[in-house]
Amino acid sequence: MSSVSRALRQSSRHASRVVAQAMPKAAYSSLARAVVGKAVPRAAIQGVRGVKTMDFAGVKETVYERSDWLLPKLQEYFKNDTLALIGYGSQGHGQGLNARDNGLNVVIGVRKDGESWRQAVEDGWVPGETLFPIEEAIKKGTIIMNLLSDAAQSSTWPTIAPLITKGKTLYFSHGFSIVFKDDTHVIPPPDVDVILVAPKGSGRTVRTLFKEGRGINSSIAVWQDVTGKAKERAIALAVAVGSGYMYDTTFEKEVYSDLYGERGVLMGAIQGLFRAQYEILRRNGHTPSEAFNETVEEATQSLYPLIGAKGMDYMYNACSTTARRGALDWAPVFEKANLPIFERLYESVRNGTETRKALEFNGRKTYREDLARELEEINNQEIWRAGHTVRSLRPDYRPDSE
Ligand SMILES: NC(=O)c1ccc[n+]([C@@H]2O[C@H](COP(=O)([O-])OP(=O)(O)OC[C@H]3O[C@@H](n4cnc5c(N)ncnc54)[C@H](OP(=O)(O)O)[C@@H]3O)[C@@H](O)[C@H]2O)c1
């Protein structure tokens, strides 16, 4: 485990202990204060705005807010429920601890004595009380939150399916298993609600934003509504696991956009673009530090945060007239060159090719080792080795932060 994830785990364990000692029963403000040990801005956690229709660049969309679900209402709503979180990876950790800190009944179900079992024990889940083998947890749960890896959702389905009995709610954080059912064979029984809450970020962020008294954006969707309450349950569960704002989607739209985005600019395309730019600089005699600074360091430390804060035009305006002119000229060139690649990528997502690859790779017994090997190859690329040294020169660098 890296020192960063170790630190995250320690801080979340600490926060859980604090909350367990002073379990809040009132509103988010007291919860958030208990967790972070300091006052949280009132507006951030006690809004009175509720559900609303908003105009996103000319398109009207509904947004749901957790301010409609203050803690007493949330606890009352779920007072007869047991949330059975199956799987304790990044999402299981974040969503499970948040729901527990919100005062709900939560049990975790994972393979006995696996890595997740060990991590759950470290986070304070107690074997036989709140931590069980998968089948046992499902039997105890009224809401079954399937947070196994997408490949494991498929391989374990034959064992899990008979336990999802009438009256239970089946919850996912990705449309993957349901939408690509021809490949995953995950077909829910017809007499249960099937819903989705997909946090738009890693489970670590789900947890850290919650501890800061903020909430992650999540997409919500309903696949099957047997009770007529599926949508309401999805919204309430989104709040329970630490969402701040909830956006409507469908299972299909969620999985298509998610698989597409992470293969695109969120992860795949960005590594490809960084590498291509760096490579040409190196071929033209630039040093590794210069190539890295002009490709990654300036992007992540200076310019991308400006886009995040106020948009692309704001970032352009913050740069020199020379930089602006060149960027304005070259942006359409990159757009044109990349459009066919993004078209190919979307099609590869929609026709299930990406799903089948993920199922094959992540279904291997050696998936953890195989992944570690490929990530180590990236870590060993010259660009990222140069980055290691560049980061060590940052004013706020701490040797234990790598
Ligand atoms: N991570 C994200 O950023 C993110 C964001 C939004 C939504 N999601 C979605 O949330 C869900 C969970 O993702 P995640 O990233 O939290 O978890 P993950 O890392 O993909 O999966 C980890 C969990 O799956 C279990 N597992 C793997 N193979 C198994 C098998 N054959 N039998 C039983 N258990 C097995 C692991 O247990 P062991 O330790 O015992 O192997 C572990 O508890 C997925 O649907 C994912 O698409 C993820």
GROMACS .gro file of C-alpha atoms and ligand atoms in nm:
model
  450
    1MET     CA    1   0.000   0.000   0.000
    2SER     CA    2   0.137   0.345  -0.087
    3SER     CA    3   0.195   0.597   0.187
    4VAL     CA    4  -0.086   0.808   0.039
    5SER     CA    5  -0.344   0.531   0.063
    6ARG     CA    6  -0.209   0.438   0.406
    7ALA     CA    7  -0.260   0.796   0.520
    8LEU     CA    8  -0.611   0.801   0.372
    9ARG     CA    9  -0.701   0.480   0.549
   10GLN     CA   10  -0.563   0.608   0.878
   11SER     CA   11  -0.754   0.934   0.853
   12SER     CA   12  -1.078   0.757   0.761
   13ARG     CA   13  -1.032   0.514   1.050
   14HIS     CA   14  -0.980   0.807   1.281
   15ALA     CA   15  -1.287   0.984   1.147
   16SER     CA   16  -1.499   0.672   1.188
   17ARG     CA   17  -1.391   0.643   1.549
   18VAL     CA   18  -1.471   1.006   1.616
   19VAL     CA   19  -1.813   0.968   1.463
   20ALA     CA   20  -1.882   0.640   1.639
   21GLN     CA   21  -1.810   0.810   1.971
   22ALA     CA   22  -2.037   1.105   1.903
   23MET     CA   23  -2.289   0.968   1.658
   24PRO     CA   24  -2.483   1.262   1.525
   25LYS     CA   25  -2.860   1.245   1.528
   26ALA     CA   26  -2.936   1.592   1.405
   27ALA     CA   27  -2.822   1.752   1.081
   28TYR     CA   28  -2.522   1.738   0.853
   29SER     CA   29  -2.358   2.027   1.028
   30SER     CA   30  -2.302   1.830   1.346
   31LEU     CA   31  -2.193   1.524   1.152
   32ALA     CA   32  -1.949   1.717   0.945
   33ARG     CA   33  -1.813   1.900   1.247
   34ALA     CA   34  -1.769   1.575   1.432
   35VAL     CA   35  -1.583   1.425   1.139
   36VAL     CA   36  -1.346   1.706   1.056
   37GLY     CA   37  -1.327   1.860   1.399
   38LYS     CA   38  -1.403   2.209   1.279
   39ALA     CA   39  -1.695   2.413   1.161
   40VAL     CA   40  -1.814   2.348   0.808
   41PRO     CA   41  -1.957   2.638   0.605
   42ARG     CA   42  -2.332   2.641   0.669
   43ALA     CA   43  -2.427   2.691   0.307
   44ALA     CA   44  -2.225   2.387   0.199
   45ILE     CA   45  -2.423   2.145   0.407
   46GLN     CA   46  -2.759   2.290   0.500
   47GLY     CA   47  -2.893   2.425   0.177
   48VAL     CA   48  -3.268   2.476   0.155
   49ARG     CA   49  -3.287   2.463  -0.218
   50GLY     CA   50  -3.389   2.101  -0.274
   51VAL     CA   51  -3.486   1.945  -0.607
   52LYS     CA   52  -3.462   2.186  -0.892
   53THR     CA   53  -3.451   2.215  -1.265
   54MET     CA   54  -3.137   2.378  -1.392
   55ASP     CA   55  -3.028   2.505  -1.728
   56PHE     CA   56  -2.709   2.334  -1.845
   57ALA     CA   57  -2.597   2.523  -2.154
   58GLY     CA   58  -2.955   2.552  -2.277
   59VAL     CA   59  -3.070   2.203  -2.173
   60LYS     CA   60  -3.298   2.174  -1.869
   61GLU     CA   61  -3.209   1.898  -1.624
   62THR     CA   62  -3.331   1.799  -1.279
   63VAL     CA   63  -3.082   1.805  -0.994
   64TYR     CA   64  -3.150   1.652  -0.651
   65GLU     CA   65  -2.981   1.782  -0.338
   66ARG     CA   66  -2.904   1.619  -0.010
   67SER     CA   67  -3.053   1.921   0.167
   68ASP     CA   68  -3.389   1.746   0.114
   69TRP     CA   69  -3.255   1.454   0.318
   70LEU     CA   70  -3.125   1.584   0.646
   71LEU     CA   71  -2.998   1.318   0.879
   72PRO     CA   72  -3.311   1.258   1.093
   73LYS     CA   73  -3.518   1.202   0.777
   74LEU     CA   74  -3.252   0.973   0.629
   75GLN     CA   75  -3.227   0.766   0.945
   76GLU     CA   76  -3.605   0.741   0.974
   77TYR     CA   77  -3.634   0.637   0.609
   78PHE     CA   78  -3.384   0.351   0.648
   79LYS     CA   79  -3.470   0.253   1.006
   80ASN     CA   80  -3.599  -0.090   0.902
   81ASP     CA   81  -3.331  -0.153   0.642
   82THR     CA   82  -2.995  -0.323   0.646
   83LEU     CA   83  -2.756  -0.209   0.376
   84ALA     CA   84  -2.548  -0.510   0.268
   85LEU     CA   85  -2.242  -0.379   0.084
   86ILE     CA   86  -2.091  -0.661  -0.117
   87GLY     CA   87  -1.727  -0.590  -0.199
   88TYR     CA   88  -1.487  -0.362  -0.021
   89GLY     CA   89  -1.273  -0.200  -0.288
   90SER     CA   90  -1.249   0.173  -0.329
   91GLN     CA   91  -1.629   0.226  -0.346
   92GLY     CA   92  -1.714  -0.025  -0.074
   93HIS     CA   93  -1.475   0.153   0.158
   94GLY     CA   94  -1.601   0.506   0.084
   95GLN     CA   95  -1.972   0.432   0.057
   96GLY     CA   96  -1.974   0.188   0.348
   97LEU     CA   97  -1.799   0.416   0.596
   98ASN     CA   98  -2.013   0.713   0.494
   99ALA     CA   99  -2.338   0.519   0.536
  100ARG     CA  100  -2.215   0.390   0.872
  101ASP     CA  101  -2.121   0.741   0.984
  102ASN     CA  102  -2.469   0.855   0.877
  103GLY     CA  103  -2.600   0.620   1.143
  104LEU     CA  104  -2.749   0.353   0.913
  105ASN     CA  105  -2.739  -0.025   0.960
  106VAL     CA  106  -2.459  -0.146   0.736
  107VAL     CA  107  -2.299  -0.486   0.694
  108ILE     CA  108  -2.011  -0.573   0.463
  109GLY     CA  109  -1.989  -0.894   0.261
  110VAL     CA  110  -1.654  -1.004   0.117
  111ARG     CA  111  -1.450  -1.319   0.059
  112LYS     CA  112  -1.340  -1.450   0.393
  113ASP     CA  113  -0.971  -1.381   0.462
  114GLY     CA  114  -0.909  -1.199   0.132
  115GLU     CA  115  -0.743  -0.859   0.103
  116SER     CA  116  -1.081  -0.682   0.137
  117TRP     CA  117  -1.166  -0.875   0.451
  118ARG     CA  118  -0.839  -0.759   0.605
  119GLN     CA  119  -0.900  -0.399   0.504
  120ALA     CA  120  -1.257  -0.405   0.635
  121VAL     CA  121  -1.134  -0.529   0.974
  122GLU     CA  122  -0.877  -0.249   0.972
  123ASP     CA  123  -1.163  -0.001   0.916
  124GLY     CA  124  -1.350  -0.126   1.220
  125TRP     CA  125  -1.600  -0.371   1.067
  126VAL     CA  126  -1.640  -0.660   1.309
  127PRO     CA  127  -1.647  -1.023   1.185
  128GLY     CA  128  -1.975  -1.187   1.280
  129GLU     CA  129  -2.137  -0.851   1.362
  130THR     CA  130  -2.092  -0.619   1.066
  131LEU     CA  131  -1.856  -0.822   0.845
  132PHE     CA  132  -1.963  -1.149   0.682
  133PRO     CA  133  -1.887  -1.379   0.390
  134ILE     CA  134  -2.076  -1.260   0.082
  135GLU     CA  135  -2.374  -1.497   0.092
  136GLU     CA  136  -2.435  -1.436   0.461
  137ALA     CA  137  -2.431  -1.058   0.420
  138ILE     CA  138  -2.681  -1.078   0.134
  139LYS     CA  139  -2.916  -1.284   0.349
  140LYS     CA  140  -2.901  -1.018   0.621
  141GLY     CA  141  -2.950  -0.726   0.385
  142THR     CA  142  -3.270  -0.564   0.261
  143ILE     CA  143  -3.069  -0.345   0.022
  144ILE     CA  144  -2.799  -0.537  -0.161
  145MET     CA  145  -2.529  -0.300  -0.282
  146ASN     CA  146  -2.320  -0.488  -0.534
  147LEU     CA  147  -1.979  -0.322  -0.517
  148LEU     CA  148  -1.770  -0.618  -0.626
  149SER     CA  149  -1.542  -0.554  -0.920
  150ASP     CA  150  -1.745  -0.557  -1.240
  151ALA     CA  151  -1.583  -0.887  -1.342
  152ALA     CA  152  -1.663  -1.042  -1.005
  153GLN     CA  153  -2.026  -0.925  -1.029
  154SER     CA  154  -2.050  -1.149  -1.332
  155SER     CA  155  -1.859  -1.451  -1.202
  156THR     CA  156  -2.039  -1.454  -0.864
  157TRP     CA  157  -2.388  -1.393  -1.007
  158PRO     CA  158  -2.494  -1.761  -1.019
  159THR     CA  159  -2.433  -1.785  -0.643
  160ILE     CA  160  -2.574  -1.445  -0.558
  161ALA     CA  161  -2.889  -1.441  -0.774
  162PRO     CA  162  -3.096  -1.693  -0.574
  163LEU     CA  163  -3.036  -1.484  -0.259
  164ILE     CA  164  -3.184  -1.166  -0.407
  165THR     CA  165  -3.535  -1.246  -0.292
  166LYS     CA  166  -3.863  -1.058  -0.336
  167GLY     CA  167  -3.875  -0.729  -0.145
  168LYS     CA  168  -3.501  -0.664  -0.153
  169THR     CA  169  -3.352  -0.377  -0.348
  170LEU     CA  170  -3.058  -0.443  -0.579
  171TYR     CA  171  -2.813  -0.154  -0.607
  172PHE     CA  172  -2.518  -0.097  -0.840
  173SER     CA  173  -2.265   0.182  -0.882
  174HIS     CA  174  -2.213   0.111  -1.252
  175GLY     CA  175  -2.449   0.014  -1.533
  176PHE     CA  176  -2.193  -0.239  -1.657
  177SER     CA  177  -2.335  -0.571  -1.533
  178ILE     CA  178  -2.697  -0.495  -1.617
  179VAL     CA  179  -2.655  -0.326  -1.954
  180PHE     CA  180  -2.406  -0.578  -2.093
  181LYS     CA  181  -2.611  -0.872  -1.965
  182ASP     CA  182  -2.537  -1.083  -2.274
  183ASP     CA  183  -2.173  -1.087  -2.165
  184THR     CA  184  -2.210  -1.068  -1.785
  185HIS     CA  185  -2.523  -1.287  -1.754
  186VAL     CA  186  -2.640  -1.064  -1.467
  187ILE     CA  187  -3.018  -1.072  -1.503
  188PRO     CA  188  -3.203  -0.958  -1.190
  189PRO     CA  189  -3.515  -1.136  -1.070
  190PRO     CA  190  -3.832  -0.957  -1.186
  191ASP     CA  191  -3.967  -0.887  -0.836
  192VAL     CA  192  -3.698  -0.655  -0.696
  193ASP     CA  193  -3.622  -0.288  -0.749
  194VAL     CA  194  -3.295  -0.237  -0.937
  195ILE     CA  195  -3.128   0.101  -0.898
  196LEU     CA  196  -2.800   0.275  -0.961
  197VAL     CA  197  -2.599   0.533  -0.769
  198ALA     CA  198  -2.275   0.607  -0.950
  199PRO     CA  199  -2.046   0.850  -0.770
  200LYS     CA  200  -1.849   1.058  -1.020
  201GLY     CA  201  -1.514   0.993  -0.862
  202SER     CA  202  -1.305   0.735  -0.686
  203GLY     CA  203  -1.428   0.586  -0.359
  204ARG     CA  204  -1.142   0.765  -0.186
  205THR     CA  205  -1.289   1.098  -0.300
  206VAL     CA  206  -1.636   0.984  -0.191
  207ARG     CA  207  -1.489   0.946   0.156
  208THR     CA  208  -1.269   1.256   0.174
  209LEU     CA  209  -1.542   1.491   0.045
  210PHE     CA  210  -1.782   1.349   0.302
  211LYS     CA  211  -1.531   1.405   0.579
  212GLU     CA  212  -1.487   1.763   0.464
  213GLY     CA  213  -1.863   1.812   0.499
  214ARG     CA  214  -1.906   1.824   0.123
  215GLY     CA  215  -2.054   1.564  -0.109
  216ILE     CA  216  -1.961   1.401  -0.438
  217ASN     CA  217  -2.173   1.440  -0.752
  218SER     CA  218  -2.351   1.115  -0.837
  219SER     CA  219  -2.566   0.988  -1.121
  220ILE     CA  220  -2.881   0.798  -1.029
  221ALA     CA  221  -3.098   0.567  -1.236
  222VAL     CA  222  -3.373   0.308  -1.212
  223TRP     CA  223  -3.368  -0.015  -1.413
  224GLN     CA  224  -3.664  -0.190  -1.253
  225ASP     CA  225  -3.931  -0.029  -1.034
  226VAL     CA  226  -4.147  -0.290  -0.866
  227THR     CA  227  -4.247  -0.093  -0.556
  228GLY     CA  228  -4.303   0.244  -0.722
  229LYS     CA  229  -4.043   0.378  -0.478
  230ALA     CA  230  -3.726   0.287  -0.667
  231LYS     CA  231  -3.636   0.643  -0.766
  232GLU     CA  232  -3.689   0.775  -0.414
  233ARG     CA  233  -3.473   0.494  -0.275
  234ALA     CA  234  -3.199   0.572  -0.524
  235ILE     CA  235  -3.193   0.938  -0.417
  236ALA     CA  236  -3.196   0.851  -0.048
  237LEU     CA  237  -2.920   0.593  -0.091
  238ALA     CA  238  -2.712   0.839  -0.289
  239VAL     CA  239  -2.732   1.077   0.006
  240ALA     CA  240  -2.662   0.793   0.251
  241VAL     CA  241  -2.334   0.705   0.079
  242GLY     CA  242  -2.210   1.063   0.067
  243SER     CA  243  -2.347   1.236  -0.244
  244GLY     CA  244  -2.411   1.609  -0.247
  245TYR     CA  245  -2.590   1.647  -0.580
  246MET     CA  246  -2.763   1.376  -0.781
  247TYR     CA  247  -2.821   1.385  -1.157
  248ASP     CA  248  -3.069   1.172  -1.350
  249THR     CA  249  -2.934   0.921  -1.597
  250THR     CA  250  -3.014   0.574  -1.731
  251PHE     CA  251  -2.812   0.257  -1.680
  252GLU     CA  252  -2.710   0.269  -2.048
  253LYS     CA  253  -2.607   0.634  -2.051
  254GLU     CA  254  -2.411   0.591  -1.729
  255VAL     CA  255  -2.209   0.295  -1.847
  256TYR     CA  256  -2.145   0.431  -2.196
  257SER     CA  257  -2.028   0.771  -2.072
  258ASP     CA  258  -1.823   0.623  -1.789
  259LEU     CA  259  -1.632   0.364  -1.995
  260TYR     CA  260  -1.583   0.622  -2.270
  261GLY     CA  261  -1.461   0.899  -2.040
  262GLU     CA  262  -1.208   0.692  -1.851
  263ARG     CA  263  -1.062   0.554  -2.172
  264GLY     CA  264  -1.061   0.910  -2.306
  265VAL     CA  265  -0.940   1.231  -2.149
  266LEU     CA  266  -0.981   1.116  -1.791
  267MET     CA  267  -0.711   0.852  -1.817
  268GLY     CA  268  -0.626   0.682  -2.148
  269ALA     CA  269  -0.609   0.980  -2.380
  270ILE     CA  270  -0.428   1.197  -2.130
  271GLN     CA  271  -0.147   0.945  -2.082
  272GLY     CA  272  -0.125   0.905  -2.461
  273LEU     CA  273  -0.112   1.282  -2.523
  274PHE     CA  274   0.139   1.348  -2.246
  275ARG     CA  275   0.364   1.073  -2.381
  276ALA     CA  276   0.340   1.186  -2.743
  277GLN     CA  277   0.422   1.549  -2.660
  278TYR     CA  278   0.708   1.448  -2.429
  279GLU     CA  279   0.852   1.209  -2.688
  280ILE     CA  280   0.878   1.474  -2.960
  281LEU     CA  281   1.045   1.716  -2.720
  282ARG     CA  282   1.301   1.449  -2.628
  283ARG     CA  283   1.363   1.359  -2.994
  284ASN     CA  284   1.444   1.726  -3.051
  285GLY     CA  285   1.707   1.737  -2.782
  286HIS     CA  286   1.514   1.878  -2.487
  287THR     CA  287   1.615   1.750  -2.146
  288PRO     CA  288   1.380   1.526  -1.946
  289SER     CA  289   1.313   1.804  -1.694
  290GLU     CA  290   1.227   2.054  -1.966
  291ALA     CA  291   1.007   1.804  -2.149
  292PHE     CA  292   0.828   1.709  -1.828
  293ASN     CA  293   0.780   2.067  -1.709
  294GLU     CA  294   0.633   2.174  -2.045
  295THR     CA  295   0.407   1.871  -2.067
  296VAL     CA  296   0.286   1.763  -1.724
  297GLU     CA  297   0.403   1.991  -1.446
  298GLU     CA  298   0.272   2.315  -1.590
  299ALA     CA  299  -0.051   2.142  -1.690
  300THR     CA  300  -0.133   1.986  -1.355
  301GLN     CA  301   0.012   2.253  -1.127
  302SER     CA  302  -0.079   2.571  -1.309
  303LEU     CA  303  -0.320   2.549  -1.602
  304TYR     CA  304  -0.565   2.263  -1.540
  305PRO     CA  305  -0.665   2.398  -1.196
  306LEU     CA  306  -0.760   2.723  -1.375
  307ILE     CA  307  -0.988   2.527  -1.612
  308GLY     CA  308  -1.139   2.356  -1.309
  309ALA     CA  309  -1.193   2.686  -1.132
  310LYS     CA  310  -1.348   2.897  -1.407
  311GLY     CA  311  -1.340   2.729  -1.744
  312MET     CA  312  -1.122   2.708  -2.054
  313ASP     CA  313  -1.157   3.073  -2.158
  314TYR     CA  314  -1.041   3.177  -1.813
  315MET     CA  315  -0.728   2.963  -1.845
  316TYR     CA  316  -0.658   3.101  -2.194
  317ASN     CA  317  -0.697   3.455  -2.062
  318ALA     CA  318  -0.449   3.387  -1.785
  319CYS     CA  319  -0.179   3.300  -2.041
  320SER     CA  320   0.036   3.521  -2.264
  321THR     CA  321  -0.096   3.660  -2.590
  322THR     CA  322   0.161   3.444  -2.770
  323ALA     CA  323   0.041   3.127  -2.596
  324ARG     CA  324  -0.322   3.217  -2.658
  325ARG     CA  325  -0.273   3.272  -3.032
  326GLY     CA  326  -0.097   2.939  -3.082
  327ALA     CA  327  -0.343   2.744  -2.869
  328LEU     CA  328  -0.639   2.894  -3.054
  329ASP     CA  329  -0.485   2.786  -3.385
  330TRP     CA  330  -0.389   2.434  -3.277
  331ALA     CA  331  -0.698   2.337  -3.075
  332PRO     CA  332  -0.910   2.265  -3.388
  333VAL     CA  333  -0.624   2.062  -3.537
  334PHE     CA  334  -0.620   1.833  -3.233
  335GLU     CA  335  -0.999   1.820  -3.228
  336LYS     CA  336  -1.017   1.711  -3.591
  337ALA     CA  337  -0.742   1.452  -3.552
  338ASN     CA  338  -0.905   1.307  -3.243
  339LEU     CA  339  -1.271   1.299  -3.346
  340PRO     CA  340  -1.237   0.970  -3.540
  341ILE     CA  341  -1.054   0.813  -3.246
  342PHE     CA  342  -1.330   0.916  -3.007
  343GLU     CA  343  -1.591   0.785  -3.250
  344ARG     CA  344  -1.409   0.452  -3.264
  345LEU     CA  345  -1.383   0.446  -2.886
  346TYR     CA  346  -1.757   0.517  -2.834
  347GLU     CA  347  -1.846   0.238  -3.075
  348SER     CA  348  -1.610   0.001  -2.898
  349VAL     CA  349  -1.789   0.082  -2.573
  350ARG     CA  350  -2.140   0.054  -2.718
  351ASN     CA  351  -2.083  -0.276  -2.896
  352GLY     CA  352  -1.946  -0.437  -2.580
  353THR     CA  353  -1.585  -0.483  -2.693
  354GLU     CA  354  -1.457  -0.285  -2.395
  355THR     CA  355  -1.679  -0.484  -2.159
  356ARG     CA  356  -1.555  -0.817  -2.289
  357LYS     CA  357  -1.191  -0.707  -2.252
  358ALA     CA  358  -1.253  -0.589  -1.895
  359LEU     CA  359  -1.431  -0.912  -1.806
  360GLU     CA  360  -1.150  -1.123  -1.949
  361PHE     CA  361  -0.865  -0.929  -1.786
  362ASN     CA  362  -1.027  -0.865  -1.448
  363GLY     CA  363  -1.168  -1.217  -1.433
  364ARG     CA  364  -0.821  -1.370  -1.431
  365LYS     CA  365  -0.702  -1.519  -1.105
  366THR     CA  366  -0.387  -1.314  -1.149
  367TYR     CA  367  -0.569  -0.983  -1.217
  368ARG     CA  368  -0.401  -0.796  -0.930
  369GLU     CA  369  -0.048  -0.907  -1.030
  370ASP     CA  370  -0.112  -0.851  -1.403
  371LEU     CA  371  -0.234  -0.498  -1.337
  372ALA     CA  372   0.055  -0.422  -1.104
  373ARG     CA  373   0.298  -0.532  -1.376
  374GLU     CA  374   0.146  -0.298  -1.636
  375LEU     CA  375   0.132  -0.005  -1.396
  376GLU     CA  376   0.494  -0.065  -1.305
  377GLU     CA  377   0.579  -0.036  -1.676
  378ILE     CA  378   0.415   0.309  -1.678
  379ASN     CA  379   0.593   0.405  -1.361
  380ASN     CA  380   0.921   0.313  -1.529
  381GLN     CA  381   0.862   0.524  -1.840
  382GLU     CA  382   1.114   0.805  -1.863
  383ILE     CA  383   0.845   1.074  -1.846
  384TRP     CA  384   0.720   0.954  -1.506
  385ARG     CA  385   1.069   0.889  -1.372
  386ALA     CA  386   1.154   1.249  -1.466
  387GLY     CA  387   0.833   1.356  -1.293
  388HIS     CA  388   0.944   1.195  -0.973
  389THR     CA  389   1.250   1.421  -0.962
  390VAL     CA  390   1.056   1.731  -1.069
  391ARG     CA  391   0.806   1.677  -0.788
  392SER     CA  392   1.087   1.648  -0.536
  393LEU     CA  393   1.176   2.011  -0.615
  394ARG     CA  394   0.832   2.146  -0.534
  395PRO     CA  395   0.836   2.382  -0.234
  396ASP     CA  396   0.576   2.174  -0.051
  397TYR     CA  397   0.741   1.837  -0.130
  398ARG     CA  398   0.762   1.587   0.154
  399PRO     CA  399   0.981   1.278   0.101
  400ASP     CA  400   0.716   1.053   0.257
  401SER     CA  401   0.450   1.172   0.010
  402GLU     CA  402   0.566   0.948  -0.277
  403LIG     N1  403  -1.338   0.291  -0.829
  403LIG     C1  404  -1.406   0.389  -0.885
  403LIG     O1  405  -1.353   0.498  -0.908
  403LIG     C2  406  -1.553   0.371  -0.917
  403LIG     C3  407  -1.629   0.486  -0.939
  403LIG     C4  408  -1.766   0.473  -0.962
  403LIG     C5  409  -1.820   0.345  -0.969
  403LIG     N2  410  -1.744   0.233  -0.953
  403LIG     C6  411  -1.806   0.102  -0.960
  403LIG     O2  412  -1.819   0.052  -0.826
  403LIG     C7  413  -1.809  -0.093  -0.826
  403LIG     C8  414  -1.696  -0.134  -0.733
  403LIG     O3  415  -1.573  -0.083  -0.783
  403LIG     P1  416  -1.444  -0.064  -0.689
  403LIG     O4  417  -1.345   0.014  -0.767
  403LIG     O5  418  -1.485  -0.018  -0.556
  403LIG     O6  419  -1.399  -0.213  -0.664
  403LIG     P2  420  -1.294  -0.304  -0.742
  403LIG     O7  421  -1.158  -0.265  -0.699
  403LIG     O8  422  -1.323  -0.308  -0.887
  403LIG     O9  423  -1.339  -0.444  -0.676
  403LIG     C9  424  -1.291  -0.482  -0.554
  403LIG    C10  425  -1.378  -0.583  -0.481
  403LIG    O10  426  -1.415  -0.695  -0.562
  403LIG    C11  427  -1.381  -0.815  -0.490
  403LIG     N3  428  -1.355  -0.926  -0.581
  403LIG    C12  429  -1.279  -0.927  -0.693
  403LIG     N4  430  -1.284  -1.049  -0.752
  403LIG    C13  431  -1.367  -1.125  -0.673
  403LIG    C14  432  -1.416  -1.258  -0.682
  403LIG     N5  433  -1.382  -1.339  -0.784
  403LIG     N6  434  -1.501  -1.302  -0.584
  403LIG    C15  435  -1.538  -1.221  -0.484
  403LIG     N7  436  -1.496  -1.094  -0.470
  403LIG    C16  437  -1.412  -1.046  -0.564
  403LIG    C17  438  -1.257  -0.777  -0.411
  403LIG    O11  439  -1.240  -0.866  -0.305
  403LIG     P3  440  -1.096  -0.931  -0.267
  403LIG    O12  441  -1.018  -0.825  -0.198
  403LIG    O13  442  -1.133  -1.044  -0.180
  403LIG    O14  443  -1.032  -0.969  -0.398
  403LIG    C18  444  -1.295  -0.636  -0.366
  403LIG    O15  445  -1.375  -0.638  -0.250
  403LIG    C19  446  -1.788  -0.131  -0.972
  403LIG    O16  447  -1.912  -0.159  -1.031
  403LIG    C20  448  -1.727  -0.006  -1.033
  403LIG    O17  449  -1.745   0.003  -1.172
  403LIG    C21  450  -1.612   0.245  -0.924
   0.00000   0.00000   0.00000
